[in-house]
Amino acid sequence: MNRYLLVTIFVYCGLIMLAVNRNSDIHSLTTASTIEEEEEGEEQDGPGQFIAYHKAIRTPHDATAPEYKNGFIMRELSKAKSFAARKRSNTRTQSNGVLEWKERGPANVPGRTRAIIIDPDDASKNTWFAGSAGGGVWKTTNGGQAWTLLTPDLPNLATTTLAMAESNHNVIYMGTGESFGGLPGIRGSGMFKSTDRGQTWQFLSGTEQLSDINRIAINSTNANEVVVASSTGIHKSTNGGTTWTQHLAFTGMEDLRTTPGNFNIQYAARNGVGVYKSVDGGVTWSLSNTGMNPAGRIELAISPVNSNRVFASAEGYLNGTESDLYVSHDAAASWSLVNTTLNGGSLDFLGGQGWYDNTIMCDPFNADVVYYGGVNLFRTTLGTGSSTVNSYNLEEQNTTFLSLINFGASYANGTLEVGAAANASVEIRFGSGKSQMAHRFMVPEGATSGVPDASYSYQNYVEVPFEVWDVTNNRQLMVSFRDQDRNGQFNLLLSNTDGAPTAQSREYVYISNVDYNATTPASNIAINGGHIFQQMYFFWPVLAAGNTWPSSITDSKLAINYTAIPKLNATTITVADAYNQFDGKNKFTTFGVDVHPDHHNLVPIVMSASTFKILNASDGGLFISNTSTTPGIANGDW
């Protein structure tokens, strides 16, 4: 091998290891004073570590993410085909016009599976289609005993979602690419379509710019009307996928569900925000998340027994762990938290990696029963009675000139810390004529991260270009800030936590539950460490790229919404406890035999008027439960 190439490889590998090591140098958040220790995000393990590595090897050393453009796989394939088709006189480059691929392994490994279709025309219910996250579309006609690969020649095998048209079972749409958690797992190339039940496929060229496709919904009466949730938003086609129109332009749209029997009523989940609802077939959408406060990914399920009953499995902290189960009784107009307690403690049913494995399924006969999970599987039955829990979310309204740092806090997708005195909704208002006095604090000279609250020294009472209002009680509130650059005023810098301390963007904001006085600072705040007195909310704003301070400030506000939401009583049991954390039921001991952990999809297969079985897609392929009125819940049921 050329020695210069070897040197290049060694240098690049060294940069990769530096990137991976740097990303793993992470600490845990405990209080506002230690938030700086969390700048790099939570420590990754399991699938997160794997994806971080692959992200690193695809990222240039001077960039923060891979720079491949949407559709690059199809463009490169076209170039390769064109090259292979050209005959050349030079024998070393002569081609027979065919691209040759040789399989190099691995062998006999059931791959991560996310997509499932149950063939509605098989009375035995044993014909299934399965989409492998890295291996294409497969079909079985005997309940999984043997499989046939339907997509050996597709240029992209990253099958995330499949949908069969109810009005024409020959039509199947396939969505590619994994964007879960916002990380580039396996990049997609848009969508493919089959009109002969998966035997042949055509690429829908109009989808390559939609990026990774997370979910597909087809009108039950019109196979040409299709709505998809992708990593760039919600898109709709009315001509079978030839052309598309974007109807919701948000990132993090990772789930999409239609109401059984009514394509017009649809629900889409946006990570860290909540649920959007459409009543016109996916054309217009409105936020429908009252009572929700998710921190990350959300998966949805609609009860076939009662279409107004909608469940949501979400990354969040309201239940006391990293997992929250929600239910709506009124078609997402409002949401309640479900008390998922197991063995006397709050259940982290997503296992700390709900961004990666997160799935939920309604019982087809009982609207009060739901199956769900992440690393493990659980079953919850709604009960009677409830308590209340406080919910907080942060809504940005036209604040395009600033960004909020995710420092791993418990609310608002990691950007908002809530104090003990937080009992009201608050608005931070910017724009013409908006200003008030604020308590200015400094930290010891040269300090950056990890500064204790007691080391915040009070300086003086100065004007800031915003106002803070308790909108619940219609009163103005006291506010404090950290003057990181020591210039005597509040000003936002572009995000930066490197270099000289005074050049770092750490002008933190602290809101206190104390009535505002325009002339006199609060005595309990105007002391060293007083910034946390009667603390309601704490957040870390920085200047958004392309803006200047303060000339870019616009009429806008940050709205921190406080809600006391119901927490419904329920009973939860294990279904599959992979690592014997709870009761060891259906424990994962023997690979290829026992239920594999890391679950991505659950589909009920109705077998009679009162019984069903469950098909489960996981990191270990597909698993099937017994047939019962309560399938999967006993040891050995899978």
PDB file of N, CA and C in Angstrom, residues 363-435:
ATOM      1  N   ASP A 363     -54.068  -2.979  23.084  1.00  0.00           N
ATOM      2  CA  ASP A 363     -54.788  -4.245  23.056  1.00  0.00           C
ATOM      3  C   ASP A 363     -55.950  -4.103  22.063  1.00  0.00           C
ATOM      4  N   PRO A 364     -56.129  -5.039  21.123  1.00  0.00           N
ATOM      5  CA  PRO A 364     -57.180  -4.876  20.112  1.00  0.00           C
ATOM      6  C   PRO A 364     -58.598  -5.056  20.642  1.00  0.00           C
ATOM      7  N   PHE A 365     -58.738  -5.503  21.915  1.00  0.00           N
ATOM      8  CA  PHE A 365     -60.070  -5.739  22.467  1.00  0.00           C
ATOM      9  C   PHE A 365     -60.366  -4.927  23.729  1.00  0.00           C
ATOM     10  N   ASN A 366     -59.336  -4.392  24.363  1.00  0.00           N
ATOM     11  CA  ASN A 366     -59.516  -3.702  25.641  1.00  0.00           C
ATOM     12  C   ASN A 366     -58.848  -2.334  25.574  1.00  0.00           C
ATOM     13  N   ALA A 367     -59.638  -1.276  25.582  1.00  0.00           N
ATOM     14  CA  ALA A 367     -59.104   0.084  25.427  1.00  0.00           C
ATOM     15  C   ALA A 367     -58.299   0.535  26.639  1.00  0.00           C
ATOM     16  N   ASP A 368     -58.343  -0.213  27.735  1.00  0.00           N
ATOM     17  CA  ASP A 368     -57.604   0.149  28.940  1.00  0.00           C
ATOM     18  C   ASP A 368     -56.238  -0.513  29.029  1.00  0.00           C
ATOM     19  N   VAL A 369     -55.908  -1.350  28.064  1.00  0.00           N
ATOM     20  CA  VAL A 369     -54.671  -2.136  28.124  1.00  0.00           C
ATOM     21  C   VAL A 369     -53.730  -1.721  27.000  1.00  0.00           C
ATOM     22  N   VAL A 370     -52.453  -1.573  27.355  1.00  0.00           N
ATOM     23  CA  VAL A 370     -51.447  -1.174  26.381  1.00  0.00           C
ATOM     24  C   VAL A 370     -50.151  -1.939  26.656  1.00  0.00           C
ATOM     25  N   TYR A 371     -49.498  -2.387  25.574  1.00  0.00           N
ATOM     26  CA  TYR A 371     -48.173  -3.011  25.634  1.00  0.00           C
ATOM     27  C   TYR A 371     -47.153  -1.982  25.139  1.00  0.00           C
ATOM     28  N   TYR A 372     -45.973  -1.978  25.724  1.00  0.00           N
ATOM     29  CA  TYR A 372     -44.990  -0.963  25.331  1.00  0.00           C
ATOM     30  C   TYR A 372     -43.623  -1.320  25.900  1.00  0.00           C
ATOM     31  N   GLY A 373     -42.594  -0.594  25.471  1.00  0.00           N
ATOM     32  CA  GLY A 373     -41.274  -0.792  26.035  1.00  0.00           C
ATOM     33  C   GLY A 373     -40.167  -0.263  25.168  1.00  0.00           C
ATOM     34  N   GLY A 374     -38.947  -0.558  25.620  1.00  0.00           N
ATOM     35  CA  GLY A 374     -37.733  -0.169  24.920  1.00  0.00           C
ATOM     36  C   GLY A 374     -36.746  -1.318  25.000  1.00  0.00           C
ATOM     37  N   VAL A 375     -35.882  -1.282  26.003  1.00  0.00           N
ATOM     38  CA  VAL A 375     -34.981  -2.414  26.232  1.00  0.00           C
ATOM     39  C   VAL A 375     -35.788  -3.651  26.606  1.00  0.00           C
ATOM     40  N   ASN A 376     -36.796  -3.483  27.487  1.00  0.00           N
ATOM     41  CA  ASN A 376     -37.687  -4.556  27.923  1.00  0.00           C
ATOM     42  C   ASN A 376     -39.119  -4.241  27.498  1.00  0.00           C
ATOM     43  N   LEU A 377     -40.029  -5.180  27.748  1.00  0.00           N
ATOM     44  CA  LEU A 377     -41.438  -4.996  27.402  1.00  0.00           C
ATOM     45  C   LEU A 377     -42.316  -5.066  28.642  1.00  0.00           C
ATOM     46  N   PHE A 378     -43.413  -4.255  28.630  1.00  0.00           N
ATOM     47  CA  PHE A 378     -44.321  -4.182  29.760  1.00  0.00           C
ATOM     48  C   PHE A 378     -45.761  -4.098  29.272  1.00  0.00           C
ATOM     49  N   ARG A 379     -46.684  -4.334  30.205  1.00  0.00           N
ATOM     50  CA  ARG A 379     -48.115  -4.240  29.911  1.00  0.00           C
ATOM     51  C   ARG A 379     -48.776  -3.478  31.047  1.00  0.00           C
ATOM     52  N   THR A 380     -49.555  -2.445  30.711  1.00  0.00           N
ATOM     53  CA  THR A 380     -50.215  -1.622  31.716  1.00  0.00           C
ATOM     54  C   THR A 380     -51.721  -1.624  31.484  1.00  0.00           C
ATOM     55  N   THR A 381     -52.446  -1.730  32.586  1.00  0.00           N
ATOM     56  CA  THR A 381     -53.898  -1.647  32.563  1.00  0.00           C
ATOM     57  C   THR A 381     -54.334  -0.419  33.348  1.00  0.00           C
ATOM     58  N   LEU A 382     -55.066   0.487  32.710  1.00  0.00           N
ATOM     59  CA  LEU A 382     -55.536   1.682  33.393  1.00  0.00           C
ATOM     60  C   LEU A 382     -56.491   1.304  34.522  1.00  0.00           C
ATOM     61  N   GLY A 383     -56.386   2.035  35.636  1.00  0.00           N
ATOM     62  CA  GLY A 383     -57.266   1.804  36.770  1.00  0.00           C
ATOM     63  C   GLY A 383     -58.196   2.978  36.996  1.00  0.00           C
ATOM     64  N   THR A 384     -58.609   3.164  38.233  1.00  0.00           N
ATOM     65  CA  THR A 384     -59.461   4.295  38.602  1.00  0.00           C
ATOM     66  C   THR A 384     -58.725   5.181  39.582  1.00  0.00           C
ATOM     67  N   GLY A 385     -59.117   6.446  39.623  1.00  0.00           N
ATOM     68  CA  GLY A 385     -58.488   7.397  40.537  1.00  0.00           C
ATOM     69  C   GLY A 385     -57.225   7.992  39.947  1.00  0.00           C
ATOM     70  N   SER A 386     -56.798   9.107  40.531  1.00  0.00           N
ATOM     71  CA  SER A 386     -55.607   9.791  40.030  1.00  0.00           C
ATOM     72  C   SER A 386     -55.039  10.720  41.085  1.00  0.00           C
ATOM     73  N   SER A 387     -53.828  11.184  40.826  1.00  0.00           N
ATOM     74  CA  SER A 387     -53.199  12.247  41.608  1.00  0.00           C
ATOM     75  C   SER A 387     -52.828  13.341  40.614  1.00  0.00           C
ATOM     76  N   THR A 388     -51.978  14.271  40.982  1.00  0.00           N
ATOM     77  CA  THR A 388     -51.529  15.310  40.040  1.00  0.00           C
ATOM     78  C   THR A 388     -50.008  15.399  40.064  1.00  0.00           C
ATOM     79  N   VAL A 389     -49.452  15.877  38.967  1.00  0.00           N
ATOM     80  CA  VAL A 389     -48.018  16.097  38.865  1.00  0.00           C
ATOM     81  C   VAL A 389     -47.802  17.394  38.097  1.00  0.00           C
ATOM     82  N   ASN A 390     -46.781  18.131  38.462  1.00  0.00           N
ATOM     83  CA  ASN A 390     -46.492  19.410  37.799  1.00  0.00           C
ATOM     84  C   ASN A 390     -45.728  19.177  36.496  1.00  0.00           C
ATOM     85  N   SER A 391     -46.159  19.884  35.462  1.00  0.00           N
ATOM     86  CA  SER A 391     -45.530  19.779  34.153  1.00  0.00           C
ATOM     87  C   SER A 391     -45.043  21.160  33.712  1.00  0.00           C
ATOM     88  N   TYR A 392     -43.868  21.200  33.063  1.00  0.00           N
ATOM     89  CA  TYR A 392     -43.296  22.459  32.591  1.00  0.00           C
ATOM     90  C   TYR A 392     -42.751  22.256  31.177  1.00  0.00           C
ATOM     91  N   ASN A 393     -43.037  23.184  30.277  1.00  0.00           N
ATOM     92  CA  ASN A 393     -42.381  23.167  28.978  1.00  0.00           C
ATOM     93  C   ASN A 393     -42.052  24.587  28.565  1.00  0.00           C
ATOM     94  N   LEU A 394     -41.091  24.705  27.666  1.00  0.00           N
ATOM     95  CA  LEU A 394     -40.599  26.011  27.238  1.00  0.00           C
ATOM     96  C   LEU A 394     -40.886  26.171  25.758  1.00  0.00           C
ATOM     97  N   GLU A 395     -41.643  27.209  25.434  1.00  0.00           N
ATOM     98  CA  GLU A 395     -42.053  27.461  24.054  1.00  0.00           C
ATOM     99  C   GLU A 395     -41.367  28.724  23.535  1.00  0.00           C
ATOM    100  N   GLU A 396     -40.671  28.595  22.412  1.00  0.00           N
ATOM    101  CA  GLU A 396     -39.994  29.735  21.793  1.00  0.00           C
ATOM    102  C   GLU A 396     -40.919  30.373  20.756  1.00  0.00           C
ATOM    103  N   GLN A 397     -41.217  31.631  20.930  1.00  0.00           N
ATOM    104  CA  GLN A 397     -42.112  32.336  20.020  1.00  0.00           C
ATOM    105  C   GLN A 397     -41.359  33.480  19.337  1.00  0.00           C
ATOM    106  N   ASN A 398     -40.886  33.204  18.124  1.00  0.00           N
ATOM    107  CA  ASN A 398     -40.169  34.176  17.287  1.00  0.00           C
ATOM    108  C   ASN A 398     -38.817  34.592  17.838  1.00  0.00           C
ATOM    109  N   THR A 399     -38.258  33.821  18.759  1.00  0.00           N
ATOM    110  CA  THR A 399     -36.944  34.181  19.319  1.00  0.00           C
ATOM    111  C   THR A 399     -35.833  33.644  18.416  1.00  0.00           C
ATOM    112  N   THR A 400     -35.846  34.077  17.176  1.00  0.00           N
ATOM    113  CA  THR A 400     -34.888  33.559  16.202  1.00  0.00           C
ATOM    114  C   THR A 400     -33.464  34.050  16.445  1.00  0.00           C
ATOM    115  N   PHE A 401     -33.304  35.068  17.264  1.00  0.00           N
ATOM    116  CA  PHE A 401     -31.985  35.642  17.508  1.00  0.00           C
ATOM    117  C   PHE A 401     -31.221  34.904  18.600  1.00  0.00           C
ATOM    118  N   LEU A 402     -31.860  33.981  19.305  1.00  0.00           N
ATOM    119  CA  LEU A 402     -31.171  33.245  20.361  1.00  0.00           C
ATOM    120  C   LEU A 402     -31.431  31.752  20.232  1.00  0.00           C
ATOM    121  N   SER A 403     -30.561  30.985  20.862  1.00  0.00           N
ATOM    122  CA  SER A 403     -30.714  29.533  20.969  1.00  0.00           C
ATOM    123  C   SER A 403     -30.573  29.149  22.427  1.00  0.00           C
ATOM    124  N   LEU A 404     -31.171  28.024  22.780  1.00  0.00           N
ATOM    125  CA  LEU A 404     -31.096  27.531  24.153  1.00  0.00           C
ATOM    126  C   LEU A 404     -30.211  26.291  24.195  1.00  0.00           C
ATOM    127  N   ILE A 405     -29.287  26.271  25.126  1.00  0.00           N
ATOM    128  CA  ILE A 405     -28.366  25.151  25.249  1.00  0.00           C
ATOM    129  C   ILE A 405     -29.047  23.993  25.966  1.00  0.00           C
ATOM    130  N   ASN A 406     -28.929  22.799  25.401  1.00  0.00           N
ATOM    131  CA  ASN A 406     -29.391  21.577  26.063  1.00  0.00           C
ATOM    132  C   ASN A 406     -28.290  21.118  27.005  1.00  0.00           C
ATOM    133  N   PHE A 407     -28.498  21.312  28.302  1.00  0.00           N
ATOM    134  CA  PHE A 407     -27.495  20.921  29.283  1.00  0.00           C
ATOM    135  C   PHE A 407     -27.941  19.713  30.104  1.00  0.00           C
ATOM    136  N   GLY A 408     -28.921  18.964  29.579  1.00  0.00           N
ATOM    137  CA  GLY A 408     -29.344  17.750  30.255  1.00  0.00           C
ATOM    138  C   GLY A 408     -30.310  17.980  31.386  1.00  0.00           C
ATOM    139  N   ALA A 409     -31.035  19.106  31.363  1.00  0.00           N
ATOM    140  CA  ALA A 409     -32.005  19.387  32.412  1.00  0.00           C
ATOM    141  C   ALA A 409     -33.221  18.475  32.265  1.00  0.00           C
ATOM    142  N   SER A 410     -34.138  18.581  33.218  1.00  0.00           N
ATOM    143  CA  SER A 410     -35.271  17.663  33.263  1.00  0.00           C
ATOM    144  C   SER A 410     -36.449  18.098  32.407  1.00  0.00           C
ATOM    145  N   TYR A 411     -36.413  19.301  31.857  1.00  0.00           N
ATOM    146  CA  TYR A 411     -37.580  19.792  31.131  1.00  0.00           C
ATOM    147  C   TYR A 411     -37.174  20.453  29.822  1.00  0.00           C
ATOM    148  N   ALA A 412     -38.190  20.619  28.965  1.00  0.00           N
ATOM    149  CA  ALA A 412     -38.039  21.329  27.697  1.00  0.00           C
ATOM    150  C   ALA A 412     -36.871  20.792  26.888  1.00  0.00           C
ATOM    151  N   ASN A 413     -36.884  19.467  26.703  1.00  0.00           N
ATOM    152  CA  ASN A 413     -35.854  18.816  25.900  1.00  0.00           C
ATOM    153  C   ASN A 413     -34.456  19.131  26.403  1.00  0.00           C
ATOM    154  N   GLY A 414     -34.327  19.216  27.732  1.00  0.00           N
ATOM    155  CA  GLY A 414     -33.022  19.402  28.349  1.00  0.00           C
ATOM    156  C   GLY A 414     -32.561  20.824  28.489  1.00  0.00           C
ATOM    157  N   THR A 415     -33.428  21.810  28.167  1.00  0.00           N
ATOM    158  CA  THR A 415     -32.994  23.216  28.180  1.00  0.00           C
ATOM    159  C   THR A 415     -33.514  24.012  29.371  1.00  0.00           C
ATOM    160  N   LEU A 416     -34.317  23.401  30.237  1.00  0.00           N
ATOM    161  CA  LEU A 416     -34.941  24.155  31.324  1.00  0.00           C
ATOM    162  C   LEU A 416     -34.795  23.414  32.637  1.00  0.00           C
ATOM    163  N   GLU A 417     -34.215  24.114  33.633  1.00  0.00           N
ATOM    164  CA  GLU A 417     -34.169  23.581  34.998  1.00  0.00           C
ATOM    165  C   GLU A 417     -35.259  24.258  35.818  1.00  0.00           C
ATOM    166  N   VAL A 418     -35.963  23.469  36.594  1.00  0.00           N
ATOM    167  CA  VAL A 418     -37.087  23.969  37.384  1.00  0.00           C
ATOM    168  C   VAL A 418     -36.727  23.931  38.862  1.00  0.00           C
ATOM    169  N   GLY A 419     -36.955  25.059  39.555  1.00  0.00           N
ATOM    170  CA  GLY A 419     -36.675  25.141  40.979  1.00  0.00           C
ATOM    171  C   GLY A 419     -37.897  24.845  41.827  1.00  0.00           C
ATOM    172  N   ALA A 420     -37.685  24.794  43.127  1.00  0.00           N
ATOM    173  CA  ALA A 420     -38.759  24.426  44.051  1.00  0.00           C
ATOM    174  C   ALA A 420     -39.873  25.461  44.098  1.00  0.00           C
ATOM    175  N   ALA A 421     -39.581  26.704  43.698  1.00  0.00           N
ATOM    176  CA  ALA A 421     -40.589  27.766  43.778  1.00  0.00           C
ATOM    177  C   ALA A 421     -41.351  27.957  42.475  1.00  0.00           C
ATOM    178  N   ALA A 422     -41.223  27.008  41.536  1.00  0.00           N
ATOM    179  CA  ALA A 422     -41.887  27.125  40.235  1.00  0.00           C
ATOM    180  C   ALA A 422     -43.337  26.674  40.335  1.00  0.00           C
ATOM    181  N   ASN A 423     -44.237  27.646  40.432  1.00  0.00           N
ATOM    182  CA  ASN A 423     -45.663  27.329  40.581  1.00  0.00           C
ATOM    183  C   ASN A 423     -46.547  28.165  39.660  1.00  0.00           C
ATOM    184  N   ALA A 424     -45.963  28.689  38.576  1.00  0.00           N
ATOM    185  CA  ALA A 424     -46.723  29.558  37.677  1.00  0.00           C
ATOM    186  C   ALA A 424     -46.089  29.540  36.297  1.00  0.00           C
ATOM    187  N   SER A 425     -46.866  29.939  35.290  1.00  0.00           N
ATOM    188  CA  SER A 425     -46.346  30.112  33.937  1.00  0.00           C
ATOM    189  C   SER A 425     -45.676  31.469  33.827  1.00  0.00           C
ATOM    190  N   VAL A 426     -44.562  31.512  33.104  1.00  0.00           N
ATOM    191  CA  VAL A 426     -43.750  32.724  33.035  1.00  0.00           C
ATOM    192  C   VAL A 426     -43.425  33.035  31.580  1.00  0.00           C
ATOM    193  N   GLU A 427     -43.375  34.308  31.235  1.00  0.00           N
ATOM    194  CA  GLU A 427     -42.932  34.741  29.917  1.00  0.00           C
ATOM    195  C   GLU A 427     -41.731  35.654  30.047  1.00  0.00           C
ATOM    196  N   ILE A 428     -40.720  35.435  29.213  1.00  0.00           N
ATOM    197  CA  ILE A 428     -39.581  36.333  29.082  1.00  0.00           C
ATOM    198  C   ILE A 428     -39.790  37.075  27.773  1.00  0.00           C
ATOM    199  N   ARG A 429     -40.105  38.375  27.851  1.00  0.00           N
ATOM    200  CA  ARG A 429     -40.538  39.150  26.696  1.00  0.00           C
ATOM    201  C   ARG A 429     -39.428  40.054  26.176  1.00  0.00           C
ATOM    202  N   PHE A 430     -39.169  39.961  24.864  1.00  0.00           N
ATOM    203  CA  PHE A 430     -38.153  40.772  24.198  1.00  0.00           C
ATOM    204  C   PHE A 430     -38.825  41.726  23.207  1.00  0.00           C
ATOM    205  N   GLY A 431     -38.102  42.776  22.846  1.00  0.00           N
ATOM    206  CA  GLY A 431     -38.580  43.634  21.776  1.00  0.00           C
ATOM    207  C   GLY A 431     -38.650  45.093  22.168  1.00  0.00           C
ATOM    208  N   SER A 432     -39.287  45.876  21.312  1.00  0.00           N
ATOM    209  CA  SER A 432     -39.357  47.321  21.483  1.00  0.00           C
ATOM    210  C   SER A 432     -39.978  47.694  22.827  1.00  0.00           C
ATOM    211  N   GLY A 433     -39.267  48.538  23.589  1.00  0.00           N
ATOM    212  CA  GLY A 433     -39.771  49.030  24.864  1.00  0.00           C
ATOM    213  C   GLY A 433     -39.689  48.046  26.012  1.00  0.00           C
ATOM    214  N   LYS A 434     -39.113  46.857  25.785  1.00  0.00           N
ATOM    215  CA  LYS A 434     -39.050  45.843  26.833  1.00  0.00           C
ATOM    216  C   LYS A 434     -37.693  45.898  27.538  1.00  0.00           C
ATOM    217  N   SER A 435     -37.715  46.187  28.831  1.00  0.00           N
ATOM    218  CA  SER A 435     -36.497  46.162  29.646  1.00  0.00           C
ATOM    219  C   SER A 435     -36.889  46.189  31.113  1.00  0.00           C
TER     220      SER A 435
END
